[in-house]
Structure formats: structure tokens, C-alpha cells
Amino acid sequence: MPIFLDAQRLIWCTEPLLLPQTYADIWVVGHPDIWPSRKLSAFRDILIPYCRSHRDSLVA
């Protein structure tokens, strides 16, 4: 979070630059040689349900 010096009060304060907004998409990419591997498949099997269940907390 950005921190600014408030010149009128001479104190440090935090200010958000943008309002939080949801991500458009989350991409997971891999090289074609490893994409069908069992380890990456297991990772996708865990990641996709996790992201779907925490959709509301994924904001930027």
C-alpha cells in the first residue's frame, strides 16, 4: 500500500491509489512438454476448485 507524507499534518498516511476490483482471469500456463504431466494435473485439480471457492477474495 502506498505511503504518503501529509504535508498539512506532517504525518505519514496510507492511501489506496485504486479501488479494489476483481481480477478478469487467472491464467496458469505451462510448457507443452509438461502440461499433461501428473504433477501439473494434480496442481490444477487443487488450484481450480480453490480459486472458485475464494472468488470473492481475489481482488486487485
XYZ file of C-alpha atoms in Angstrom:
60
model
C 0.000 0.000 0.000
C 1.451 3.384 -0.929
C 2.520 5.663 1.904
C 2.471 9.445 1.560
C 3.540 12.365 3.713
C 0.552 14.532 4.598
C 2.104 17.992 4.222
C -0.583 19.781 6.241
C -0.376 17.487 9.275
C 3.245 16.313 8.783
C 2.358 12.652 9.319
C 2.765 9.543 7.182
C -0.504 8.099 5.936
C -1.518 5.252 3.658
C -3.678 5.976 0.650
C -5.087 3.475 -1.835
C -4.457 4.516 -5.428
C -7.301 2.467 -6.925
C -10.437 0.906 -5.559
C -10.269 -2.888 -5.298
C -11.690 -4.717 -8.295
C -11.994 -8.358 -9.209
C -9.438 -9.980 -11.484
C -10.610 -10.586 -15.034
C -8.942 -14.003 -15.299
C -6.221 -16.044 -13.655
C -4.083 -17.981 -16.116
C -1.929 -20.989 -15.373
C 0.363 -21.823 -18.252
C 2.958 -24.498 -18.802
C 5.261 -25.735 -21.496
C 3.548 -28.257 -23.809
C 6.034 -30.921 -22.690
C 4.981 -30.737 -19.029
C 1.335 -29.647 -19.347
C -0.038 -33.241 -19.401
C 2.239 -34.377 -16.532
C 0.700 -35.921 -13.420
C 2.195 -33.291 -11.082
C 0.778 -30.389 -13.069
C -2.557 -32.160 -13.418
C -2.699 -32.618 -9.635
C -1.844 -28.939 -9.155
C -4.668 -27.879 -11.487
C -7.075 -30.241 -9.698
C -6.351 -28.370 -6.452
C -5.978 -24.829 -7.804
C -9.172 -24.564 -9.843
C -11.624 -25.501 -7.038
C -9.681 -23.314 -4.578
C -9.901 -20.264 -6.848
C -13.598 -20.861 -7.478
C -14.376 -21.148 -3.764
C -12.360 -17.979 -2.930
C -13.546 -15.941 -5.917
C -14.824 -13.086 -3.732
C -11.473 -12.555 -2.030
C -9.424 -12.430 -5.244
C -9.295 -8.701 -5.806
C -6.601 -6.396 -7.092
